[in-house]
mmCIF file of C-alpha atoms and ligand atoms in Angstrom:
data_model
loop_
_atom_site.group_PDB
_atom_site.id
_atom_site.type_symbol
_atom_site.label_atom_id
_atom_site.label_comp_id
_atom_site.label_asym_id
_atom_site.label_seq_id
_atom_site.Cartn_x
_atom_site.Cartn_y
_atom_site.Cartn_z
ATOM 1 C CA MET R 1 118.634 80.851 55.734
ATOM 2 C CA HIS R 2 116.667 80.031 58.888
ATOM 3 C CA GLU R 3 117.634 76.344 59.019
ATOM 4 C CA LEU R 4 121.338 77.110 58.773
ATOM 5 C CA THR R 5 121.140 79.426 61.808
ATOM 6 C CA LEU R 6 119.202 76.813 63.763
ATOM 7 C CA THR R 7 121.634 74.062 62.862
ATOM 8 C CA SER R 8 124.610 76.205 63.907
ATOM 9 C CA GLU R 9 122.859 76.860 67.219
ATOM 10 C CA VAL R 10 122.198 73.141 67.744
ATOM 11 C CA CYS R 11 125.797 72.181 66.929
ATOM 12 C CA LYS R 12 127.152 74.860 69.267
ATOM 13 C CA VAL R 13 124.952 73.710 72.171
ATOM 14 C CA VAL R 14 125.779 70.041 71.590
ATOM 15 C CA ALA R 15 129.525 70.686 71.228
ATOM 16 C CA GLU R 16 129.525 72.654 74.490
ATOM 17 C CA ALA R 17 127.489 70.019 76.327
ATOM 18 C CA SER R 18 129.838 67.260 75.154
ATOM 19 C CA LYS R 19 132.704 68.887 77.090
ATOM 20 C CA GLY R 20 135.240 67.711 74.561
ATOM 21 C CA GLN R 21 133.917 64.162 74.273
ATOM 22 C CA ARG R 22 133.267 62.762 70.833
ATOM 23 C CA VAL R 23 129.589 63.001 69.880
ATOM 24 C CA THR R 24 128.371 60.001 67.873
ATOM 25 C CA ALA R 25 124.707 60.937 67.450
ATOM 26 C CA VAL R 26 122.334 63.828 67.980
ATOM 27 C CA HIS R 27 118.587 63.347 68.413
ATOM 28 C CA LEU R 28 116.393 66.215 67.378
ATOM 29 C CA GLU R 29 112.672 66.678 67.651
ATOM 30 C CA ILE R 30 111.278 68.980 64.985
ATOM 31 C CA GLY R 31 107.583 69.598 65.372
ATOM 32 C CA LYS R 32 105.491 69.271 62.213
ATOM 33 C CA LEU R 33 104.124 72.749 62.844
ATOM 34 C CA SER R 34 107.436 74.357 63.778
ATOM 35 C CA GLY R 35 107.900 75.680 60.252
ATOM 36 C CA VAL R 36 111.356 74.082 60.167
ATOM 37 C CA TYR R 37 112.189 71.728 57.313
ATOM 38 C CA ALA R 38 113.757 68.546 58.667
ATOM 39 C CA GLU R 39 115.408 67.815 55.312
ATOM 40 C CA ALA R 40 117.046 71.246 55.286
ATOM 41 C CA ILE R 41 118.321 70.681 58.840
ATOM 42 C CA ARG R 42 119.757 67.339 57.727
ATOM 43 C CA PHE R 43 121.544 69.022 54.846
ATOM 44 C CA CYS R 44 122.884 71.876 57.010
ATOM 45 C CA PHE R 45 124.010 69.456 59.714
ATOM 46 C CA GLU R 46 126.403 67.800 57.250
ATOM 47 C CA LEU R 47 128.038 71.156 56.591
ATOM 48 C CA VAL R 48 127.976 72.659 60.083
ATOM 49 C CA SER R 49 128.960 69.560 62.074
ATOM 50 C CA ALA R 50 132.192 69.352 60.062
ATOM 51 C CA GLU R 51 133.269 72.633 61.684
ATOM 52 C CA PHE R 52 133.144 71.147 65.186
ATOM 53 C CA PRO R 53 135.793 68.527 66.037
ATOM 54 C CA GLU R 54 133.472 67.034 68.709
ATOM 55 C CA LEU R 55 130.803 66.424 66.074
ATOM 56 C CA ALA R 56 132.890 64.920 63.297
ATOM 57 C CA GLY R 57 130.973 62.018 61.782
ATOM 58 C CA ALA R 58 128.039 62.346 64.203
ATOM 59 C CA ALA R 59 124.716 60.904 63.023
ATOM 60 C CA LEU R 60 121.569 62.985 63.092
ATOM 61 C CA HIS R 61 118.256 61.432 64.102
ATOM 62 C CA ILE R 62 115.117 63.470 63.610
ATOM 63 C CA THR R 63 111.621 62.771 64.876
ATOM 64 C CA GLU R 64 108.707 64.920 63.753
ATOM 65 C CA PRO R 65 105.864 64.869 66.279
ATOM 66 C CA GLU R 66 102.323 65.913 65.352
ATOM 67 C CA GLY R 67 101.073 69.259 66.518
ATOM 68 C CA ARG R 68 99.010 68.793 69.676
ATOM 69 C CA ALA R 69 97.305 71.352 71.841
ATOM 70 C CA ARG R 70 95.011 71.516 74.845
ATOM 71 C CA CYS R 71 92.089 73.888 74.882
ATOM 72 C CA ARG R 72 91.802 76.182 77.895
ATOM 73 C CA ARG R 73 88.049 76.483 77.534
ATOM 74 C CA CYS R 74 86.898 72.870 77.212
ATOM 75 C CA GLU R 75 90.152 71.206 78.379
ATOM 76 C CA GLN R 76 90.128 68.839 75.433
ATOM 77 C CA SER R 77 93.439 67.949 73.816
ATOM 78 C CA PHE R 78 93.548 67.323 70.091
ATOM 79 C CA THR R 79 95.774 67.101 67.018
ATOM 80 C CA LEU R 80 96.417 70.273 65.066
ATOM 81 C CA HIS R 81 97.084 70.192 61.359
ATOM 82 C CA SER R 82 97.844 73.882 61.050
ATOM 83 C CA ALA R 83 99.149 76.542 63.419
ATOM 84 C CA LEU R 84 96.001 78.589 62.796
ATOM 85 C CA GLU R 85 93.529 75.898 63.739
ATOM 86 C CA ALA R 86 90.982 76.357 66.532
ATOM 87 C CA CYS R 87 89.670 73.792 69.001
ATOM 88 C CA PRO R 88 86.593 71.856 67.796
ATOM 89 C CA CYS R 89 84.644 73.958 70.354
ATOM 90 C CA GLY R 90 85.709 77.101 68.489
ATOM 91 C CA SER R 91 88.183 78.466 71.024
ATOM 92 C CA PHE R 92 91.605 79.783 70.027
ATOM 93 C CA GLU R 93 92.891 79.762 73.606
ATOM 94 C CA LEU R 94 95.190 76.821 73.258
ATOM 95 C CA ASP R 95 98.194 75.558 75.126
ATOM 96 C CA TRP R 96 100.601 73.770 72.833
ATOM 97 C CA ILE R 97 101.703 70.336 73.958
ATOM 98 C CA SER R 98 103.940 69.339 71.065
ATOM 99 C CA GLY R 99 104.766 69.868 67.447
ATOM 100 C CA ARG R 100 105.762 73.493 67.500
ATOM 101 C CA GLY R 101 109.353 73.522 68.613
ATOM 102 C CA LEU R 102 112.787 72.325 67.771
ATOM 103 C CA ILE R 103 114.208 70.419 70.729
ATOM 104 C CA ILE R 104 117.515 68.687 71.239
ATOM 105 C CA GLN R 105 116.244 65.491 72.828
ATOM 106 C CA ALA R 106 119.476 63.673 73.424
ATOM 107 C CA MET R 107 123.032 63.270 72.328
ATOM 108 C CA GLU R 108 125.244 60.215 72.374
ATOM 109 C CA VAL R 109 128.902 60.504 73.197
ATOM 110 C CA THR R 110 131.528 57.793 72.965
ATOM 111 C CA SER R 111 131.946 57.076 76.683
ATOM 112 C CA CYS R 112 128.393 57.549 77.977
ATOM 113 C CA ALA R 113 124.980 58.782 76.890
ATOM 114 C CA GLU R 114 123.886 62.160 78.070
ATOM 115 C CA SER R 115 120.531 63.814 77.644
ATOM 116 C CA ALA R 116 119.852 67.428 77.088
ATOM 117 C CA ALA R 117 116.565 69.197 76.647
ATOM 118 C CA VAL R 118 117.214 72.549 75.094
ATOM 119 C CA ARG R 119 114.726 74.685 73.267
ATOM 120 C CA ALA R 120 116.113 76.557 70.316
HETATM 121 ZN ZN1 ZN K 201 87.845 73.707 73.238
#
């Protein structure tokens, strides 16, 4: 199960970054075109976070940004509704801006807030 592997990866990274501090919340960005199901991540997080003492009882916040890309030919940026979409000008040479990845945006620990940007 893809989501379970991803969630384990996220929990491992967050637990390491917390350096033993208690994590109260984890903020994840899951792009709408990443192919990752946010609901499945939420479900897996309940199971996986219980295995890490640093993450016990931590809340999970998920944002799901739209897929956006910039065209290399006409330099227009636009919203993508599918990973196979082309630019309105017909070009497939696109640079993705958002919506394709799973990113750990931030984590909150008991003593202070720390941010981490990690691509998984
Ligand atoms: Zn274009």
